[in-house]
XYZ file of C-alpha atoms in Angstrom:
715
model
C 1.555 5.226 -25.057
C -1.920 4.513 -23.773
C -3.911 6.606 -21.322
C -7.274 6.586 -19.646
C -8.572 10.146 -19.776
C -11.727 11.556 -18.253
C -14.313 11.624 -20.994
C -15.937 14.800 -22.275
C -18.390 12.785 -24.431
C -16.681 14.381 -27.452
C -13.755 13.261 -29.619
C -10.422 13.626 -27.875
C -8.779 16.843 -29.048
C -5.207 15.784 -28.248
C -3.040 16.008 -31.325
C -2.364 12.594 -32.864
C -4.441 10.711 -30.274
C -6.439 7.680 -31.356
C -9.456 6.633 -29.309
C -9.303 2.864 -28.771
C -12.422 2.555 -26.628
C -15.016 4.723 -24.941
C -16.171 3.721 -21.481
C -18.996 5.483 -19.671
C -16.677 7.894 -17.836
C -13.306 7.565 -19.610
C -11.693 7.294 -22.998
C -8.876 4.877 -23.735
C -6.509 6.711 -26.064
C -3.186 5.962 -27.731
C -0.750 8.728 -28.578
C 2.981 9.466 -28.783
C 3.112 11.720 -25.743
C 1.045 12.512 -22.684
C -1.955 14.683 -23.628
C -2.135 18.119 -22.055
C -5.680 19.170 -22.936
C -7.575 16.448 -21.017
C -7.450 15.098 -17.462
C -5.380 11.919 -17.311
C -6.763 9.301 -14.940
C -4.156 6.605 -15.592
C -1.277 5.749 -17.874
C -1.362 2.102 -18.981
C 2.034 0.479 -18.985
C 2.840 -2.681 -20.926
C 3.778 -4.605 -17.806
C 3.567 -8.318 -17.091
C 0.481 -10.307 -16.157
C 0.495 -12.282 -12.924
C -0.067 -16.010 -13.446
C -0.032 -18.120 -10.274
C 2.388 -15.640 -8.728
C 4.702 -15.582 -11.771
C 5.127 -12.315 -13.666
C 4.765 -13.184 -17.348
C 5.743 -10.690 -20.031
C 3.443 -10.420 -23.042
C 4.926 -7.675 -25.247
C 2.594 -5.538 -27.350
C 2.067 -7.170 -30.743
C 3.481 -10.532 -29.607
C 1.200 -13.390 -30.748
C 3.004 -16.723 -30.553
C 0.903 -19.591 -29.231
C 2.043 -22.593 -31.250
C -0.515 -25.395 -31.032
C -1.583 -24.526 -27.475
C -5.265 -24.724 -26.639
C -4.761 -22.669 -23.458
C -3.212 -19.252 -23.988
C -2.436 -16.182 -21.936
C -3.498 -12.805 -23.308
C -3.122 -9.194 -22.289
C -5.849 -6.693 -23.137
C -5.118 -3.223 -24.506
C -6.971 -1.638 -21.595
C -9.544 -2.251 -18.885
C -11.748 -5.117 -19.967
C -15.038 -4.035 -21.571
C -18.031 -6.449 -21.647
C -18.330 -6.301 -25.477
C -14.793 -7.713 -25.697
C -15.780 -10.784 -23.713
C -18.898 -11.184 -25.847
C -16.762 -11.108 -29.002
C -14.551 -13.878 -27.620
C -17.552 -15.954 -26.602
C -19.120 -15.675 -30.061
C -15.961 -17.191 -31.572
C -16.083 -20.067 -29.106
C -13.266 -18.733 -26.942
C -13.707 -19.367 -23.222
C -12.145 -17.339 -20.409
C -10.738 -19.864 -17.912
C -9.440 -17.332 -15.408
C -8.412 -13.694 -15.243
C -4.891 -12.583 -14.422
C -3.818 -9.452 -12.545
C -2.284 -7.001 -14.990
C -5.199 -6.822 -17.484
C -4.712 -10.440 -18.534
C -6.599 -13.703 -18.864
C -6.115 -17.364 -19.677
C -8.261 -18.430 -22.639
C -9.326 -21.816 -23.956
C -9.291 -21.713 -27.753
C -11.470 -23.773 -30.084
C -9.731 -26.266 -32.324
C -8.108 -24.665 -35.351
C -7.962 -21.079 -34.126
C -4.572 -19.607 -35.054
C -2.533 -16.778 -33.592
C -3.076 -14.749 -36.749
C -6.841 -14.732 -36.168
C -6.385 -13.605 -32.563
C -4.256 -10.721 -33.766
C -6.367 -9.650 -36.730
C -9.930 -10.096 -35.452
C -9.598 -9.038 -31.840
C -8.082 -5.581 -31.795
C -8.583 -5.344 -28.029
C -5.905 -8.008 -27.496
C -2.401 -6.607 -27.026
C -0.579 -9.924 -27.241
C -0.771 -13.656 -26.588
C 1.477 -16.551 -25.593
C 0.954 -20.174 -24.625
C 0.079 -21.148 -21.059
C 3.011 -23.460 -20.417
C 3.787 -26.015 -17.740
C 6.473 -24.023 -15.903
C 3.620 -21.813 -14.676
C 1.974 -24.767 -12.889
C 4.084 -24.196 -9.788
C 3.116 -21.307 -7.551
C 5.877 -19.139 -6.137
C 5.287 -19.960 -2.452
C 7.585 -21.153 0.354
C 7.738 -24.868 1.069
C 5.175 -25.781 3.741
C 6.437 -26.042 7.309
C 3.410 -28.206 8.142
C 2.449 -30.817 5.597
C 1.549 -34.372 4.859
C 4.472 -36.476 3.565
C 6.528 -34.868 0.800
C 4.916 -37.230 -1.718
C 1.456 -35.626 -1.278
C 0.518 -32.954 -3.817
C -2.539 -30.847 -4.521
C -3.403 -30.435 -8.193
C -5.670 -27.502 -9.077
C -7.415 -27.821 -12.437
C -8.513 -25.159 -14.901
C -12.189 -26.074 -14.518
C -14.410 -28.801 -13.033
C -14.662 -30.337 -16.505
C -10.893 -30.363 -16.842
C -10.619 -31.986 -13.406
C -12.218 -35.141 -14.770
C -9.768 -35.207 -17.677
C -6.793 -34.640 -15.371
C -7.972 -37.394 -13.018
C -8.168 -39.844 -15.924
C -4.684 -38.863 -17.137
C -3.301 -39.424 -13.631
C -5.028 -42.813 -13.452
C -3.435 -43.878 -16.722
C -0.039 -42.966 -15.255
C -0.752 -45.139 -12.243
C -0.854 -42.192 -9.820
C -3.344 -42.762 -6.959
C -5.939 -40.126 -6.144
C -6.331 -39.491 -2.414
C -9.215 -37.002 -2.603
C -11.190 -34.839 -5.020
C -13.014 -31.512 -4.806
C -14.701 -29.283 -7.373
C -11.515 -27.891 -8.945
C -8.913 -29.895 -7.090
C -7.256 -33.290 -6.692
C -4.931 -34.625 -4.012
C -2.449 -37.261 -5.156
C 0.341 -39.452 -3.819
C 3.327 -39.266 -6.156
C 6.921 -40.255 -5.443
C 8.285 -39.465 -8.897
C 9.606 -36.355 -10.594
C 6.789 -33.836 -10.386
C 8.028 -32.301 -13.625
C 6.803 -35.387 -15.465
C 3.220 -34.265 -14.848
C 3.704 -31.177 -17.003
C 2.370 -32.872 -20.113
C -1.084 -33.359 -18.577
C -3.482 -30.901 -20.163
C -5.918 -29.053 -17.891
C -3.673 -28.408 -14.886
C -3.523 -24.893 -13.457
C -1.371 -25.484 -10.373
C 0.629 -28.189 -8.610
C 1.982 -27.810 -5.081
C 2.814 -29.661 -1.894
C -0.193 -30.298 0.346
C -0.222 -27.762 3.181
C -1.656 -28.173 6.673
C -2.871 -25.496 9.097
C -2.142 -24.999 12.781
C -4.031 -22.957 15.359
C -2.852 -19.363 15.840
C -2.776 -19.237 19.628
C -1.209 -20.591 22.795
C -1.994 -21.011 26.464
C 0.105 -19.154 29.021
C 1.322 -19.910 32.567
C -1.511 -19.424 35.036
C -0.170 -17.374 37.936
C -2.950 -14.991 38.892
C -6.703 -14.882 38.750
C -8.253 -12.863 35.905
C -9.575 -9.395 36.492
C -13.271 -9.491 35.679
C -14.025 -7.799 32.392
C -16.669 -5.125 32.117
C -20.175 -6.436 31.525
C -20.810 -6.839 27.815
C -23.707 -4.383 27.784
C -21.314 -1.639 28.948
C -18.828 -2.483 26.201
C -21.391 -2.605 23.406
C -24.027 -0.042 24.404
C -26.525 -2.821 25.087
C -25.940 -4.569 21.738
C -25.448 -8.294 22.242
C -25.506 -9.782 18.733
C -29.118 -10.982 18.856
C -30.245 -12.835 15.751
C -26.695 -13.427 14.469
C -25.101 -16.815 13.746
C -21.317 -17.207 13.909
C -19.554 -20.278 12.490
C -16.259 -21.397 14.010
C -14.183 -24.182 12.442
C -11.560 -25.158 15.003
C -10.267 -27.843 17.370
C -13.407 -28.860 19.269
C -16.069 -27.598 21.677
C -16.015 -28.486 25.371
C -17.269 -32.067 25.910
C -18.532 -32.355 22.337
C -22.058 -33.106 23.568
C -24.954 -30.687 23.269
C -26.493 -32.367 26.317
C -23.448 -31.549 28.457
C -22.127 -28.203 27.245
C -20.140 -25.492 29.035
C -22.629 -23.210 30.850
C -21.347 -20.124 28.997
C -22.355 -21.676 25.657
C -25.348 -23.778 26.595
C -28.580 -23.374 24.662
C -27.262 -21.303 21.754
C -25.564 -23.918 19.556
C -27.410 -24.416 16.268
C -25.097 -27.136 14.976
C -22.077 -29.072 16.265
C -20.303 -31.358 13.793
C -17.189 -33.474 13.994
C -15.103 -33.902 10.868
C -13.262 -37.258 10.860
C -9.692 -37.658 9.657
C -9.867 -36.662 6.010
C -9.501 -39.597 3.641
C -6.456 -38.026 1.981
C -4.577 -39.029 5.173
C -5.544 -42.684 4.786
C -2.248 -44.116 3.457
C -0.291 -42.448 6.265
C -2.297 -43.236 9.418
C -3.106 -46.375 11.374
C -6.806 -45.633 11.685
C -8.104 -44.028 8.461
C -11.281 -42.000 8.867
C -11.070 -42.109 12.657
C -13.357 -39.695 14.515
C -12.801 -39.028 18.217
C -15.794 -36.711 18.344
C -16.364 -32.966 18.641
C -14.871 -32.654 22.131
C -12.005 -30.257 22.835
C -9.608 -32.593 24.661
C -6.196 -31.373 23.478
C -5.728 -27.718 24.474
C -9.171 -26.116 24.598
C -8.527 -23.682 21.753
C -11.943 -23.920 20.091
C -13.879 -23.710 23.367
C -11.997 -20.566 24.399
C -12.615 -18.918 21.026
C -16.323 -19.670 21.152
C -16.500 -18.008 24.571
C -14.656 -14.900 23.416
C -17.071 -14.595 20.505
C -20.357 -15.264 22.272
C -19.985 -16.705 25.789
C -22.623 -15.303 28.162
C -20.563 -15.519 31.369
C -22.926 -17.923 33.138
C -20.025 -19.502 35.050
C -18.709 -16.147 36.304
C -21.927 -14.416 37.238
C -21.842 -12.539 33.935
C -18.404 -11.026 34.547
C -16.389 -12.837 31.849
C -18.492 -12.510 28.729
C -17.887 -12.655 25.036
C -18.536 -9.822 22.631
C -21.920 -11.074 21.338
C -23.436 -13.107 24.198
C -26.809 -13.507 22.519
C -25.516 -14.677 19.161
C -25.833 -18.324 18.142
C -23.046 -20.730 17.246
C -22.298 -23.189 14.459
C -19.215 -25.201 15.403
C -17.216 -27.481 13.110
C -14.679 -29.616 14.964
C -11.642 -30.301 12.763
C -9.112 -31.619 15.287
C -8.567 -35.368 15.585
C -5.978 -37.485 17.336
C -4.029 -38.812 14.378
C -1.906 -41.952 14.757
C 0.795 -41.638 12.092
C 2.112 -44.889 10.618
C 5.664 -45.649 11.723
C 7.186 -45.271 8.250
C 5.821 -41.704 7.982
C 6.323 -40.580 11.582
C 9.740 -38.980 11.049
C 9.240 -35.240 11.445
C 5.501 -35.709 12.041
C 4.777 -37.654 15.228
C 1.355 -38.900 16.176
C -0.756 -36.281 17.911
C -3.609 -33.827 17.526
C -3.904 -32.224 14.094
C -6.614 -30.340 12.219
C -6.796 -33.489 10.109
C -10.550 -33.189 9.578
C -10.069 -30.115 7.363
C -11.568 -30.866 3.937
C -9.645 -30.593 0.697
C -11.489 -27.397 -0.293
C -12.699 -24.732 2.141
C -15.962 -24.102 0.322
C -17.179 -27.473 1.658
C -16.691 -26.196 5.206
C -18.142 -22.766 4.491
C -21.218 -24.081 2.692
C -22.103 -26.450 5.533
C -22.093 -23.519 7.956
C -24.047 -21.379 5.498
C -26.799 -23.985 5.323
C -27.158 -23.528 9.092
C -27.667 -19.785 8.643
C -24.115 -18.555 9.348
C -22.884 -15.490 7.490
C -19.985 -14.772 9.856
C -17.107 -17.275 9.779
C -14.004 -17.519 11.982
C -10.786 -19.245 10.886
C -8.339 -18.923 13.791
C -5.682 -21.080 12.154
C -3.450 -21.002 9.128
C -0.353 -22.078 7.283
C 3.006 -20.321 7.692
C 3.167 -18.963 4.148
C 5.399 -15.886 4.685
C 2.825 -13.613 3.079
C 2.275 -15.808 0.019
C -1.070 -16.596 -1.594
C -2.060 -20.272 -1.303
C -4.955 -22.526 -2.289
C -6.668 -21.697 1.017
C -6.380 -17.975 0.210
C -7.889 -18.564 -3.227
C -10.736 -20.606 -1.783
C -11.661 -17.900 0.746
C -11.621 -15.291 -2.025
C -13.670 -17.483 -4.344
C -16.318 -18.166 -1.690
C -16.702 -14.506 -0.741
C -16.737 -13.350 -4.369
C -19.745 -15.625 -4.893
C -21.300 -15.011 -1.441
C -21.019 -11.297 -0.772
C -23.455 -11.452 2.144
C -20.795 -13.316 4.178
C -17.557 -12.356 5.912
C -14.601 -14.543 6.939
C -12.488 -13.345 9.885
C -8.990 -14.868 9.871
C -6.116 -14.891 12.353
C -3.012 -13.255 10.869
C -0.762 -15.885 12.456
C 1.844 -15.958 15.202
C 5.435 -15.225 14.283
C 8.429 -17.310 15.263
C 10.482 -14.110 15.307
C 9.458 -11.608 17.978
C 12.360 -9.159 17.682
C 11.274 -6.039 15.785
C 14.774 -5.754 14.383
C 14.719 -9.221 12.811
C 11.059 -9.825 12.054
C 10.310 -10.286 8.369
C 7.081 -10.553 6.424
C 5.586 -13.803 7.728
C 1.815 -13.549 7.383
C -0.029 -16.869 7.434
C -2.523 -18.087 4.831
C -5.479 -17.803 4.355
C -4.957 -14.404 6.030
C -3.265 -13.472 2.728
C -6.621 -13.644 0.930
C -7.899 -10.390 -0.552
C -11.494 -10.675 0.611
C -11.001 -12.143 4.079
C -10.501 -9.916 7.132
C -7.047 -10.597 8.620
C -6.620 -9.774 12.313
C -3.524 -9.130 14.429
C -3.201 -9.003 18.227
C -2.903 -6.068 20.645
C -1.414 -5.883 24.115
C -3.982 -3.807 25.994
C -2.356 -3.258 29.401
C 0.602 -0.878 29.781
C 2.118 -3.206 32.381
C 1.517 -6.420 30.478
C 4.217 -8.907 29.655
C 3.393 -11.203 26.786
C 4.963 -14.309 28.331
C 3.422 -14.259 31.819
C 0.670 -12.877 34.031
C 2.554 -10.184 35.897
C 0.049 -7.487 34.908
C -3.726 -7.217 34.592
C -5.634 -9.691 32.489
C -7.884 -8.348 29.745
C -11.527 -9.277 29.603
C -12.954 -10.263 26.210
C -15.766 -7.695 26.264
C -13.456 -4.681 26.175
C -13.406 -3.404 22.608
C -14.062 0.310 23.016
C -12.004 2.943 24.775
C -9.057 0.588 25.199
C -6.642 3.343 26.169
C -2.948 2.636 25.755
C -2.221 -0.354 23.506
C 0.630 -1.771 21.494
C 1.038 -4.384 18.784
C 1.910 -7.785 20.282
C 5.426 -8.815 19.335
C 4.337 -12.298 18.229
C 2.142 -10.999 15.394
C 2.860 -12.299 11.946
C 3.551 -9.183 9.878
C 2.559 -7.950 6.455
C 2.434 -6.899 3.793
C 1.483 -9.825 1.570
C 3.906 -10.986 -1.104
C 2.233 -8.684 -3.656
C 2.306 -5.685 -1.286
C -1.291 -5.659 0.000
C -2.043 -4.118 3.402
C -2.421 -6.971 5.898
C -3.355 -7.559 8.662
C -6.399 -5.374 8.180
C -7.111 -4.642 11.849
C -5.953 -5.365 15.411
C -7.855 -6.449 18.523
C -6.942 -7.618 22.049
C -5.041 -10.887 21.875
C -2.817 -11.201 24.949
C -3.812 -12.951 28.197
C -7.537 -13.075 27.505
C -9.725 -15.264 29.763
C -12.392 -17.452 28.255
C -14.231 -20.740 28.802
C -12.089 -23.782 29.581
C -12.955 -27.102 27.966
C -13.916 -29.506 30.701
C -12.002 -32.286 28.937
C -8.702 -30.578 29.746
C -6.440 -31.801 32.541
C -4.516 -29.257 34.599
C -0.977 -28.847 35.788
C -0.159 -25.842 37.943
C -2.513 -23.247 39.349
C -5.935 -22.827 37.788
C -7.640 -19.431 37.572
C -10.693 -18.614 39.598
C -13.360 -19.506 38.713
C -11.920 -22.769 37.328
C -14.247 -22.830 34.311
C -11.913 -20.389 32.512
C -8.473 -20.378 30.944
C -6.141 -17.761 29.472
C -5.112 -17.756 25.839
C -2.972 -15.424 23.729
C -2.524 -15.177 19.995
C -3.927 -13.680 16.848
C -6.611 -16.383 17.090
C -7.975 -14.683 20.235
C -7.853 -11.295 18.487
C -9.755 -12.736 15.519
C -12.389 -14.142 17.895
C -12.896 -10.655 19.341
C -13.502 -9.313 15.845
C -15.877 -12.152 14.881
C -17.968 -11.242 17.914
C -17.763 -7.574 17.009
C -19.007 -8.349 13.487
C -22.067 -10.043 15.009
C -22.820 -6.929 17.091
C -22.256 -4.559 14.167
C -24.332 -6.664 11.784
C -27.219 -6.751 14.259
C -27.038 -3.011 14.907
C -26.875 -1.995 11.259
C -29.594 -4.449 10.284
C -31.771 -2.536 12.726
C -30.691 0.808 11.243
C -31.320 -0.452 7.704
C -34.850 -1.572 8.607
C -34.214 -5.304 8.430
C -31.633 -5.380 5.611
C -28.377 -6.840 6.876
C -25.215 -5.149 5.584
C -23.115 -7.108 3.106
C -19.717 -8.598 3.870
C -17.863 -5.698 2.219
C -20.049 -3.254 4.179
C -19.174 -4.920 7.490
C -15.516 -4.722 6.540
C -15.883 -1.025 5.679
C -17.610 -0.270 8.995
C -14.881 -2.023 10.978
C -12.156 -0.050 9.208
C -14.180 3.166 9.531
C -14.266 2.787 13.307
C -10.622 1.727 13.670
C -8.386 3.954 15.797
C -4.751 4.990 15.710
C -3.593 3.549 12.407
C -0.063 4.361 11.380
C -0.558 5.951 7.933
C 3.105 5.451 7.078
C 3.115 1.747 7.980
C -0.200 0.433 6.626
C 1.502 -2.411 4.780
C 2.831 -3.955 7.995
C 0.386 -2.679 10.626
C -2.943 -2.404 8.847
C -5.724 0.141 9.349
C -5.625 0.323 13.144
C -7.272 -1.165 16.232
C -10.939 -2.052 16.384
C -13.358 0.291 18.144
C -16.792 -1.268 18.414
C -18.690 1.891 19.365
C -17.336 3.744 16.336
C -18.206 0.918 13.934
C -21.788 0.614 15.169
C -22.286 4.262 14.217
C -23.416 5.232 17.695
C -20.742 7.815 18.507
C -21.932 11.221 19.631
C -21.223 14.137 17.300
C -20.558 11.932 14.255
C -22.567 11.534 11.064
C -21.986 7.954 9.813
C -23.358 6.952 6.419
C -23.272 3.511 4.786
C -23.857 2.941 1.073
C -24.061 -0.799 0.323
C -23.926 -0.740 -3.484
C -23.992 -4.395 -4.510
C -26.409 -3.706 -7.360
C -26.483 -2.824 -10.183
C -22.699 -2.892 -9.848
C -19.906 -1.312 -11.842
C -18.045 -2.279 -14.985
C -14.780 -0.978 -16.369
C -14.783 2.774 -16.913
C -17.779 3.585 -14.708
C -17.817 6.413 -12.183
C -19.955 7.280 -9.157
C -19.990 10.722 -7.526
C -21.211 11.755 -4.065
C -21.614 15.466 -3.344
C -20.413 16.732 0.053
C -21.437 20.116 1.359
C -20.496 21.862 4.570
C -20.925 25.438 5.774
C -18.020 25.040 8.203
C -14.625 23.372 8.452
C -15.208 19.630 8.821
C -13.545 16.222 9.239
C -14.047 13.225 6.974
C -13.153 9.542 6.925
C -14.286 7.452 3.961
C -13.715 3.725 3.478
C -14.282 1.923 0.169
C -14.291 -1.905 0.158
C -15.226 -4.648 -2.278
C -14.764 -8.383 -2.865
C -12.457 -9.229 -5.757
C -12.127 -12.213 -8.093
C -9.815 -14.896 -6.637
C -6.210 -14.431 -7.788
C -2.798 -13.615 -6.322
C -3.229 -9.865 -6.824
C -5.900 -7.287 -7.561
C -8.052 -7.815 -10.679
C -11.309 -5.888 -10.273
C -9.815 -2.544 -9.316
C -11.795 0.400 -7.921
C -10.456 3.774 -6.801
C -11.744 6.471 -4.471
C -10.683 10.099 -4.265
C -11.918 13.284 -2.657
C -12.048 16.271 -5.018
C -12.008 19.536 -3.119
C -13.708 22.656 -4.384
C -10.361 24.029 -5.582
C -9.705 20.912 -7.707
C -7.242 19.218 -5.329
C -7.565 15.404 -5.360
C -6.851 13.192 -2.333
C -6.697 9.491 -3.200
C -7.541 6.427 -1.139
C -4.708 5.076 1.061
C -2.857 8.367 0.667
C 0.328 8.880 2.728
C -0.088 11.162 5.737
C -0.216 14.795 4.665
C -0.082 13.951 0.956
C -2.591 13.606 -1.871
C -1.393 10.170 -2.963
C -2.209 8.434 -6.239
C -4.556 5.661 -7.410
C -4.070 2.436 -5.433
C -3.487 -0.571 -7.716
C -3.029 -3.112 -4.909
C -5.724 -3.179 -2.222
C -9.451 -3.950 -1.907
C -9.734 -1.520 1.016
C -9.107 2.194 0.408
C -9.283 4.876 3.092
C -9.360 8.669 2.967
C -9.024 10.415 6.315
C -8.677 14.196 6.577
C -9.314 16.745 9.292
C -10.067 20.465 9.019
C -11.284 20.334 5.446
C -12.457 23.721 4.149
C -16.122 24.661 4.039
C -17.734 24.428 0.640
C -18.961 21.904 -1.913
C -16.701 18.929 -2.599
C -17.028 15.588 -4.358
C -16.244 12.008 -3.393
C -15.569 9.959 -6.537
C -15.453 6.198 -7.086
C -13.833 5.102 -10.343
C -13.912 1.575 -11.776
C -10.443 1.303 -13.275
C -10.846 -2.316 -14.341
C -13.643 -4.830 -13.808
C -12.709 -8.022 -15.613
C -15.789 -9.841 -14.355
C -18.734 -7.439 -13.896
C -20.845 -6.388 -12.188
C -18.649 -5.222 -9.316
C -20.451 -4.220 -6.135
C -18.872 -2.120 -3.434
C -19.503 -0.665 0.006
C -18.787 2.901 1.092
C -18.788 3.913 4.760
C -18.341 7.611 5.569
C -17.949 9.439 8.871
C -18.489 13.203 8.742
C -18.619 16.056 11.193
C -22.284 16.873 11.990
C -22.181 20.089 9.980
C -21.312 18.215 6.743
C -23.787 16.396 4.498
C -23.230 13.519 2.054
C -25.558 13.582 -0.950
C -27.013 10.728 -2.971
C -24.797 9.162 -5.645
C -24.910 10.020 -9.334
C -23.682 7.499 -11.916
C -22.226 7.368 -15.396
C -24.574 4.667 -16.661
C -24.884 5.966 -20.250
C -22.327 3.516 -21.673
C -20.784 4.398 -25.027
C -19.005 2.304 -27.658
C -16.840 3.419 -30.558
């Protein structure tokens, strides 16, 4: 048996224990029974590694790789940097890490299994990376290009070129390429592609749809409160929000909706992506950036940052002084007759590029650090290529945040609703948002009650989760959606390219929308306000993406601690997240550097002369993969030695969380005295790992500066 025990900087005294590795704060030991004379942090079980959603067993001592050049390994414990250096010196390359203390390695020619076993004692076992693992365990797409269109993800950009050449030699046409990815047309047996070296994944091409819908227009909207009342005068000044969606009003900067006029930094139209070319009558067609189908993108932009010019300032967005980058993805797509069965001609997000980093980088070049994706793919909680691409972008760009609609469920009965979260809301690093009904009298299918203005994000009063929300958890058990915001019967700007049937609201420049897309737009606007406010507090240093996520969760109200996995961390409260609440002491520690590696620990001292309340939120961006890889833990150690772990059940101490990248401790009436808030780095496969910690304390309590275990030791 193997254990991580808290290090005393002296040899482990447990009888028969062998120290396998010494981290800065822990020892990795192996012994026949659980030690009783040291504090056990974790017991390491010889479980499977997660490869593309498949659980692959690699038994201890098993080293059978045949002639494979790509092999899966499991490490004996949390990955230490010297282990990776030892592999690199032998010419072994890590292609990707696997949840479960694993990795996929590329071996140099001639390296045998016996050498892996004898020279690298930190490897527990190895087996070949075989072709049955190319196919991700994910439901068949409900929205897709023809069944003959596949996306091929390669092990590396270099391997992509080799895979493309192998496909060419087989006579398989390439429809599109991206950094790690190919899109192909293939009518044959997909299993015949298994002999192509360099493939990581093969799957049907998946298409997104918007996560919202218009509602019958029966009554005029109740004017929302002015935005300065809802945000304490904070209007998102200096912030740039990027929205990739259907279109924006007329599509012309010279003739823009009054609520958005003058604050658009960039408006681009993405033509029908060339991977559609064999299936449409007009390949590469571009009908412009206008929002002529249903007005979804225009409405979202108004909820985020509309200034209410058309309503005398009464119907405003959350951040009415923020600026906008808009990427129009929707095009009218004329499907060729032979492919029209099951997919008629119409408006699709057919401008979406093959890889999301292309979209995100264009917006970044225009200054955007806040991104809104109010669309997705009905993935039933599974992790898809889009999820991976969001995680990969944020892992590399930790100053950004991507807000994502959780999706709208086809099943609205609580008795029958299953896990049906959309992707990329299933990403680990993105912020997935569900929808609230904010009026006690509201019906979700009509306008028989009061409408809800988009500026109302604090003091919402009675709310409930909208029945159409796609529900969590994700397929691997992560807590999603993260948060909830108003998403039912919300007025916002109406695209002037729309035609009307039935009664229009007054004034006619607005329209109602419902959906998790509207809720996500509320949160994107809130992020702009919070980022502006905390940049001011931090004397010009904008908080990181993980820090913004931590602040949003810190301010969230009324979570259900027994139903996190389905209902998330609660409803957004903008005042609380800006840190401007009376009688609260809010602290933010944005620790992106120097970062943590496996076995590190950080300690914050807490002292209070009186009984006090505490809420602490730890967040970080993880390496892209189906489940958690870089794994941090937080716990509160009381003066009497009691430990309360992050994401603990209500009224219980809990245990280390091995699933989520957001961990919350919330306790009231804690005893006076000196206590400690600990952050442990259980495993960091790819260091350094930054993190953000947001803490709300009663005024009488004080949070000290962190101390670290930087004196790293080796055997």
